[in-house]
PDB file of C-alpha atoms in Angstrom:
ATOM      1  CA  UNK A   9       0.000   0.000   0.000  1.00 94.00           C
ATOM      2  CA  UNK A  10       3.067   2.657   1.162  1.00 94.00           C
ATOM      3  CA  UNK A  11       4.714   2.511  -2.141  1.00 97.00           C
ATOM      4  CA  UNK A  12       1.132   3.037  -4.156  1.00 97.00           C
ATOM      5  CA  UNK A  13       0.272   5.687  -1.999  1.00 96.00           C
ATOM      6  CA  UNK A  14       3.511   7.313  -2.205  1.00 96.00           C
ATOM      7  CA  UNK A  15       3.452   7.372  -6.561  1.00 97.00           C
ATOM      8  CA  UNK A  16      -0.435   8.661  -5.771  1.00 97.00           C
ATOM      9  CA  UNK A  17       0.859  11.720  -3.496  1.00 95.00           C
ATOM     10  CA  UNK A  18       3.636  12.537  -6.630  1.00 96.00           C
ATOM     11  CA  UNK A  19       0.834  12.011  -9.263  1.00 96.00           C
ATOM     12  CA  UNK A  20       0.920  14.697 -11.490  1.00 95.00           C
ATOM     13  CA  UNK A  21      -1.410  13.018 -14.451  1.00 95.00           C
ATOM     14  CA  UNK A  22      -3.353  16.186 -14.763  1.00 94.00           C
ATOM     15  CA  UNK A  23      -1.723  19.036 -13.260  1.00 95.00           C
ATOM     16  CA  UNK A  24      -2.453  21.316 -16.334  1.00 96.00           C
ATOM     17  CA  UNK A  25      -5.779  21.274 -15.518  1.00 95.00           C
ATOM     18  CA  UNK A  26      -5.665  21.975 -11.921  1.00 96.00           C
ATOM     19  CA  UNK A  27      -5.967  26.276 -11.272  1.00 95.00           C
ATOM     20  CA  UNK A  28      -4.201  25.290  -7.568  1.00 96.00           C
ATOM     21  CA  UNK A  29      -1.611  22.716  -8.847  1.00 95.00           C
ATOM     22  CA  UNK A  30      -1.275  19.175  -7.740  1.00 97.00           C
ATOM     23  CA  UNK A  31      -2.162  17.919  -4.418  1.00 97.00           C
ATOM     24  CA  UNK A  32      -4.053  14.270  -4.200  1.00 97.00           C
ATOM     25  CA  UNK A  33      -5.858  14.007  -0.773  1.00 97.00           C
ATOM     26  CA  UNK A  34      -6.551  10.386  -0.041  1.00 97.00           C
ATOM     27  CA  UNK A  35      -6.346   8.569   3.134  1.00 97.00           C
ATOM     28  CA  UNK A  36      -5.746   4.606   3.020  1.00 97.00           C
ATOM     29  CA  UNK A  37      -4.768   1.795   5.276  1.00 97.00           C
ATOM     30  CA  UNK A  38      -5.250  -2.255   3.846  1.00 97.00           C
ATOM     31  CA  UNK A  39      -7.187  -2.943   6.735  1.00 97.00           C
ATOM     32  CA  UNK A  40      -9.713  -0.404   6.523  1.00 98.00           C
ATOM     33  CA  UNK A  41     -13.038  -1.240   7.049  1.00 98.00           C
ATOM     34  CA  UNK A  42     -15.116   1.418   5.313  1.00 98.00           C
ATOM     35  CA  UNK A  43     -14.403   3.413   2.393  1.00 98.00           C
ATOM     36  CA  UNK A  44     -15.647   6.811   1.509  1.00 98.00           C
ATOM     37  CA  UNK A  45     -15.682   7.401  -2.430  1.00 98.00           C
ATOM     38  CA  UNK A  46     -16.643  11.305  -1.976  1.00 97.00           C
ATOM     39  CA  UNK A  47     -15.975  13.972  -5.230  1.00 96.00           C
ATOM     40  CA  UNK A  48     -13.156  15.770  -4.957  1.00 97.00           C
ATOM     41  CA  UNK A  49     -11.294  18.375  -2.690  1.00 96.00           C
ATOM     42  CA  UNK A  50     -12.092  21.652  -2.070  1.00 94.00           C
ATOM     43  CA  UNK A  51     -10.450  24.491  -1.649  1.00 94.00           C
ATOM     44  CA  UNK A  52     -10.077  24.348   2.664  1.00 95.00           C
ATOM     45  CA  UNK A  53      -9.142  20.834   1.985  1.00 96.00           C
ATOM     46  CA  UNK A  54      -6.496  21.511  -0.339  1.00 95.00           C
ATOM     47  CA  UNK A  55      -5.033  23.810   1.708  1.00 96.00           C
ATOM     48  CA  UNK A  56      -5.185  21.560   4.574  1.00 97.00           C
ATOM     49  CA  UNK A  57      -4.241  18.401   2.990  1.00 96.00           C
ATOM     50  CA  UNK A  58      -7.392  17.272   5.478  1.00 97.00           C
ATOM     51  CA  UNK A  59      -9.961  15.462   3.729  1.00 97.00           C
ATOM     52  CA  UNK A  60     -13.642  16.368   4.489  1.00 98.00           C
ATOM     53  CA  UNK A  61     -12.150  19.544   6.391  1.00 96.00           C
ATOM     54  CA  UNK A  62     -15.009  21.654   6.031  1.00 95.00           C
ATOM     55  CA  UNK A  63     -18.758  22.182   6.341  1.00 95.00           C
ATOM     56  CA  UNK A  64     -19.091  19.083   4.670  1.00 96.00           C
ATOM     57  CA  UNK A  65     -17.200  16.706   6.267  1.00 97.00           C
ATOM     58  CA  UNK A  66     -18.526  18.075   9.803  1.00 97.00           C
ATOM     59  CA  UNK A  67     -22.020  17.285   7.915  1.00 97.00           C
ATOM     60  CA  UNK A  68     -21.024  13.974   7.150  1.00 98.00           C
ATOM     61  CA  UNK A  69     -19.177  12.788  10.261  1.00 98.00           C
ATOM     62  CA  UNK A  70     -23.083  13.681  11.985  1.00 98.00           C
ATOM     63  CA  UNK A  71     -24.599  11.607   9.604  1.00 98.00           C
ATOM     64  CA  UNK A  72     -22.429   8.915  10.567  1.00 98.00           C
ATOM     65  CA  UNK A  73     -22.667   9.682  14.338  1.00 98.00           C
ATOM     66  CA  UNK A  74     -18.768   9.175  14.797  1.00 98.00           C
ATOM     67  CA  UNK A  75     -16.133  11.936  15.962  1.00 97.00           C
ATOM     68  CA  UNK A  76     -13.353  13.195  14.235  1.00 97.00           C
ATOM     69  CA  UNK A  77     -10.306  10.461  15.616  1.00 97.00           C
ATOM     70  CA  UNK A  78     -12.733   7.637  14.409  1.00 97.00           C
ATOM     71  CA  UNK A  79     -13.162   9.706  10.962  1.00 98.00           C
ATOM     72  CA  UNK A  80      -9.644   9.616  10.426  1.00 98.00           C
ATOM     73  CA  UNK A  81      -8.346   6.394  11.736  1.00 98.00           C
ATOM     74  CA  UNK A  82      -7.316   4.889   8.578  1.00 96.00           C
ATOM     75  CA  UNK A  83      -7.659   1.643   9.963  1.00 97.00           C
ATOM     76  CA  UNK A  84     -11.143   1.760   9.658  1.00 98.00           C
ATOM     77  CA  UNK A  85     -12.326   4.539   7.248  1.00 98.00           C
ATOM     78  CA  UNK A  86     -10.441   5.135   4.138  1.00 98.00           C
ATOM     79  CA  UNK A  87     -11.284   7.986   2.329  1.00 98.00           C
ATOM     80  CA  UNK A  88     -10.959   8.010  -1.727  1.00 98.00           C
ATOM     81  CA  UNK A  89     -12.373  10.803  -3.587  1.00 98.00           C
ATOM     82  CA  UNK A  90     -13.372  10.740  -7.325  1.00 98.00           C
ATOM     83  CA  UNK A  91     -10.579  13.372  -7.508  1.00 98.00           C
ATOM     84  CA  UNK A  92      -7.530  13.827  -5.793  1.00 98.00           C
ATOM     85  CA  UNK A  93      -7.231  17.307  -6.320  1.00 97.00           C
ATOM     86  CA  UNK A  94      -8.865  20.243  -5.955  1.00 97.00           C
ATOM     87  CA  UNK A  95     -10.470  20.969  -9.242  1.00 97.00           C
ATOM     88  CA  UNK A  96     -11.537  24.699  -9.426  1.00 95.00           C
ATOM     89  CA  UNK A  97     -13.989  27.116  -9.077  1.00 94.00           C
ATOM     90  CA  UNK A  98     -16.998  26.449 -11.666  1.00 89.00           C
ATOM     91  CA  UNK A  99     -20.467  28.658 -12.024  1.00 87.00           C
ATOM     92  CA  UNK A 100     -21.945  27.457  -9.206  1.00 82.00           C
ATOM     93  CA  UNK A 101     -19.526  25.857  -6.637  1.00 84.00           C
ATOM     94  CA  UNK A 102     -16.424  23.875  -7.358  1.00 91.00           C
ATOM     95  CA  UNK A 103     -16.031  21.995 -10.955  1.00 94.00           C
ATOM     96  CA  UNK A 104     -16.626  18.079 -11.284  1.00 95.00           C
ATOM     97  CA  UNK A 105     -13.804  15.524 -10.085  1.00 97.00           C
ATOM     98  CA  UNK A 106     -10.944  15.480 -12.468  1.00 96.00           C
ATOM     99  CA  UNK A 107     -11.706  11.821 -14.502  1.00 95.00           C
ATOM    100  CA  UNK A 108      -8.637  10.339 -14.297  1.00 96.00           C
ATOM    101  CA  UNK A 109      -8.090   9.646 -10.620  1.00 96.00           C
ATOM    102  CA  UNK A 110     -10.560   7.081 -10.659  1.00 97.00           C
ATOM    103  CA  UNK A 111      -9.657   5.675 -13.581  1.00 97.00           C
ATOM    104  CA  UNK A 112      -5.897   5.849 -12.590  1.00 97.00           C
ATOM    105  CA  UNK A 113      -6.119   4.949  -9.321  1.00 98.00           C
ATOM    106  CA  UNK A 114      -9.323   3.274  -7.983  1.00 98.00           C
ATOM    107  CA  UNK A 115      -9.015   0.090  -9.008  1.00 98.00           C
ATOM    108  CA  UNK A 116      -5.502  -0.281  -7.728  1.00 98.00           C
ATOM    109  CA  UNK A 117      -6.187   0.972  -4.092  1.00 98.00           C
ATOM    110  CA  UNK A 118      -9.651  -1.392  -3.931  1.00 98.00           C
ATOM    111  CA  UNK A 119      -7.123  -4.217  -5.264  1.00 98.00           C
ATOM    112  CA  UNK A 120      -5.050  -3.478  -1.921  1.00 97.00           C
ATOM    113  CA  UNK A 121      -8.303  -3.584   0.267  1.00 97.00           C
ATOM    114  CA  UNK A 122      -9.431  -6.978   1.853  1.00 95.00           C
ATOM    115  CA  UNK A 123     -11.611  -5.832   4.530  1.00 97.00           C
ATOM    116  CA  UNK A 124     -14.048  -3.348   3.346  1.00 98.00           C
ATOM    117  CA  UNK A 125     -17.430  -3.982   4.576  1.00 98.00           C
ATOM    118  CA  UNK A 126     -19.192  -1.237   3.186  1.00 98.00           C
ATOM    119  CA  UNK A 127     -18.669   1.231   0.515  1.00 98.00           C
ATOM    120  CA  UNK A 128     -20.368   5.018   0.916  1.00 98.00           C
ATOM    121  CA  UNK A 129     -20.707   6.433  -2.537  1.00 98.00           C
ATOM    122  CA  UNK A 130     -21.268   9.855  -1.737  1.00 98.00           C
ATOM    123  CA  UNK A 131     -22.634  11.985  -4.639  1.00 96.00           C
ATOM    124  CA  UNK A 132     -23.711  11.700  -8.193  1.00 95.00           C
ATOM    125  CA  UNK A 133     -19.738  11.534  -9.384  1.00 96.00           C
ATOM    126  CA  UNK A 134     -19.423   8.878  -7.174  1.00 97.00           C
ATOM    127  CA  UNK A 135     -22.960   6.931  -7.692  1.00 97.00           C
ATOM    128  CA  UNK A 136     -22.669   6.966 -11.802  1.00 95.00           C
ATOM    129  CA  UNK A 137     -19.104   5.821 -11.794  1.00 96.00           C
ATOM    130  CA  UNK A 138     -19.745   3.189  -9.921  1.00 97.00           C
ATOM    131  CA  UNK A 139     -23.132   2.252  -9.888  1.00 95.00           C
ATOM    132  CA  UNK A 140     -23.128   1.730 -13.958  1.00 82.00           C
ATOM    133  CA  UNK A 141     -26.320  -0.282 -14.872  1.00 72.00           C
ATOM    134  CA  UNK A 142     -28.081   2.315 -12.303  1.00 77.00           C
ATOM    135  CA  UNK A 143     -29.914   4.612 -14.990  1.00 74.00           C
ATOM    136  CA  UNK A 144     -31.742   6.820 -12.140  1.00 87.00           C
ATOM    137  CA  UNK A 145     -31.363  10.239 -10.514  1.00 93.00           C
ATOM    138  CA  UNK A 146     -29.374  10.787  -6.859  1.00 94.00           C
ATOM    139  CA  UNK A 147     -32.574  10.678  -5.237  1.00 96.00           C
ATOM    140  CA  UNK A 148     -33.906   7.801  -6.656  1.00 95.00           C
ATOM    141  CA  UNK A 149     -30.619   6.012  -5.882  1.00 95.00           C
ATOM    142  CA  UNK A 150     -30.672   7.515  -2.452  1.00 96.00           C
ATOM    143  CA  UNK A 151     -34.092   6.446  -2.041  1.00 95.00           C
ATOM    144  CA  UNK A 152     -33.542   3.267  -2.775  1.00 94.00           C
ATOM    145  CA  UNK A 153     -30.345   2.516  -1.377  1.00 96.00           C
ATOM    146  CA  UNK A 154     -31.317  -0.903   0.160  1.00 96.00           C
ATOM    147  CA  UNK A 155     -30.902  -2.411  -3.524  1.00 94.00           C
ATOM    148  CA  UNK A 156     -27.331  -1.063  -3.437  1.00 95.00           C
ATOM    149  CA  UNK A 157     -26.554  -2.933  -0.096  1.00 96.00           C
ATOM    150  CA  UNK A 158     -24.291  -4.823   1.161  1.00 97.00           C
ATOM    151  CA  UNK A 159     -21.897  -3.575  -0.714  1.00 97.00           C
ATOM    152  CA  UNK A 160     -22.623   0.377  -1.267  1.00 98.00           C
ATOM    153  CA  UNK A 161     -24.578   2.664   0.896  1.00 98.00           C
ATOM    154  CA  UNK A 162     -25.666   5.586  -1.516  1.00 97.00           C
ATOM    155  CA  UNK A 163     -25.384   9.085  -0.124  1.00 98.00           C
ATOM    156  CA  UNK A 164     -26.072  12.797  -1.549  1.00 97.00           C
ATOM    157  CA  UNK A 165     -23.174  15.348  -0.901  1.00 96.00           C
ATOM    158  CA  UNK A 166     -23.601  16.804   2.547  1.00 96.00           C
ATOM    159  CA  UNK A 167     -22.766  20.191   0.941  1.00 92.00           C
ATOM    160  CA  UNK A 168     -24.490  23.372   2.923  1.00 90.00           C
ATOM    161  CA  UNK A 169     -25.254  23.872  -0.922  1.00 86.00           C
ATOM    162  CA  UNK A 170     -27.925  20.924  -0.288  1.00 89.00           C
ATOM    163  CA  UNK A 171     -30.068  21.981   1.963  1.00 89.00           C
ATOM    164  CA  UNK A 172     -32.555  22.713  -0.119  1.00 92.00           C
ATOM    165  CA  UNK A 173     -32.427  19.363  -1.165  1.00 95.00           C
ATOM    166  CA  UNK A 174     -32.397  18.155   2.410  1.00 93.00           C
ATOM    167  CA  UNK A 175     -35.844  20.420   3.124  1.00 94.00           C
ATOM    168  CA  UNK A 176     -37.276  18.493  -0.289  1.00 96.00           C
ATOM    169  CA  UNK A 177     -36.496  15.036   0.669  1.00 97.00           C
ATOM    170  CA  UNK A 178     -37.109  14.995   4.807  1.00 95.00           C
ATOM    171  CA  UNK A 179     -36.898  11.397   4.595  1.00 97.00           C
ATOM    172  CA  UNK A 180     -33.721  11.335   4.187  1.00 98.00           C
ATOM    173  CA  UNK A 181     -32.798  11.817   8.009  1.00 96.00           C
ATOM    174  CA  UNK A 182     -35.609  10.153   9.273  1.00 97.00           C
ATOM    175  CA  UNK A 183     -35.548   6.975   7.551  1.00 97.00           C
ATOM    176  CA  UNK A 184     -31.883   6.808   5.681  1.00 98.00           C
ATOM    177  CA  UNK A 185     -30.015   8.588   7.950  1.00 98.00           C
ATOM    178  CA  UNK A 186     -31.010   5.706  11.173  1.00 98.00           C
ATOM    179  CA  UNK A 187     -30.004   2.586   9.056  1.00 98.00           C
ATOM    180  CA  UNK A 188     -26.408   4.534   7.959  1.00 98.00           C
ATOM    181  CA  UNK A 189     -25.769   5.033  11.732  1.00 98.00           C
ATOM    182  CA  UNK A 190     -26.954   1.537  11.983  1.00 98.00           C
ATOM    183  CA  UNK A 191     -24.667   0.036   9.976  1.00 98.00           C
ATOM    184  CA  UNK A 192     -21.540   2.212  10.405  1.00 98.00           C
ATOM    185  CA  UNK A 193     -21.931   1.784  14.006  1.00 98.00           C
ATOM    186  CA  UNK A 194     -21.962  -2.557  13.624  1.00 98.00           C
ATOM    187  CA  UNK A 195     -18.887  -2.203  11.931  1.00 98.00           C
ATOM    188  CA  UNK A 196     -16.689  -0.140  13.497  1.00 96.00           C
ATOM    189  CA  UNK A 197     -17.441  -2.580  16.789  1.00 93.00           C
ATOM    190  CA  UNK A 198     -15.585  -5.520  15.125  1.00 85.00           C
TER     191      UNK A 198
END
């Protein structure tokens, strides 16, 4: 895992497209138990070098109902955006993951991975990369995220810019929300 996380941090595959320059932000340990497949970086995060260092990832660690030193004990959460990198400013928030990280790198770090219970596919990057023969919307997939399970546990973006979505789709913390904690929770107590 060290030396494929080492050529990762050095990747420069697309560094002419990146306003901010290269600077992957992945956390991985083999024995990791759950893996986060988010979109990519922003900007806090890239200055950090912290994934899900921001509104977001506060969002998300609630969702899950764990603190921050569970959150980032590699050992049990691995975190693996669609993008490395932090891909720019677009019209309305930060531009789509940079495509070649997961086609790069993904398959390589899962090949490393022997443990993984559960995979949370967080966001429609996330969803239609790896939820192919799924032809429906976020919310449908979120909706129906018992037909993704065992394996994937389908999440939208905990993005402040989602709260209207949130306010649309209240059933989303009442009845998804629960069975994430649920399952997280079983787990992590292994």
């Amino acid at each position: 895992m060290k030396p494929l996380l080492n050529e990762i941090k050095s990747c420069t595959i697309c560094k002419d497209n990146l306003p901010l320059g290269p600077n992957p932000v992945v956390t991985v340990h083999s024995n990791a138990k759950i893996v986060i497949v988010g979109q990519a970086p922003g900007i806090k995060v890239h200055q950090t070098s912290i994934p899900w260092n921001d509104a977001s990832g506060k969002e998300l660690r609630r969702w899950l109902q764990i603190d921050e030193s569970l959150f980032y004990d590699e050992k049990q959460i691995a975190i693996i955006p669609m993008g490395f990198c932090y891909p720019g400013k677009g019209k309305s928030g930060d531009l789509p993951p940079r495509p070649e990280c997961a086609l790069h790198w993904h398959k390589p770090l899962f090949d490393l991975l022997s443990n993984v219970e559960l995979i949370l596919l967080i966001g429609q990057y996330a969803q239609n990369y790896y939820l192919k023969d799924s032809k429906k919307t976020l919310t449908e997939n979120v909706k129906n995220y018992q037909n993704f399970l065992p394996r994937y546990f389908v999440l939208p973006h905990p993005s402040p810019r989602n709260r209207i979505w949130m306010k649309k789709n209240f059933w989303f913390e009442e009845e998804v929300i629960p069975v994430l904690r649920e399952k997280i929770s079983t787990i992590l107590k292994k």
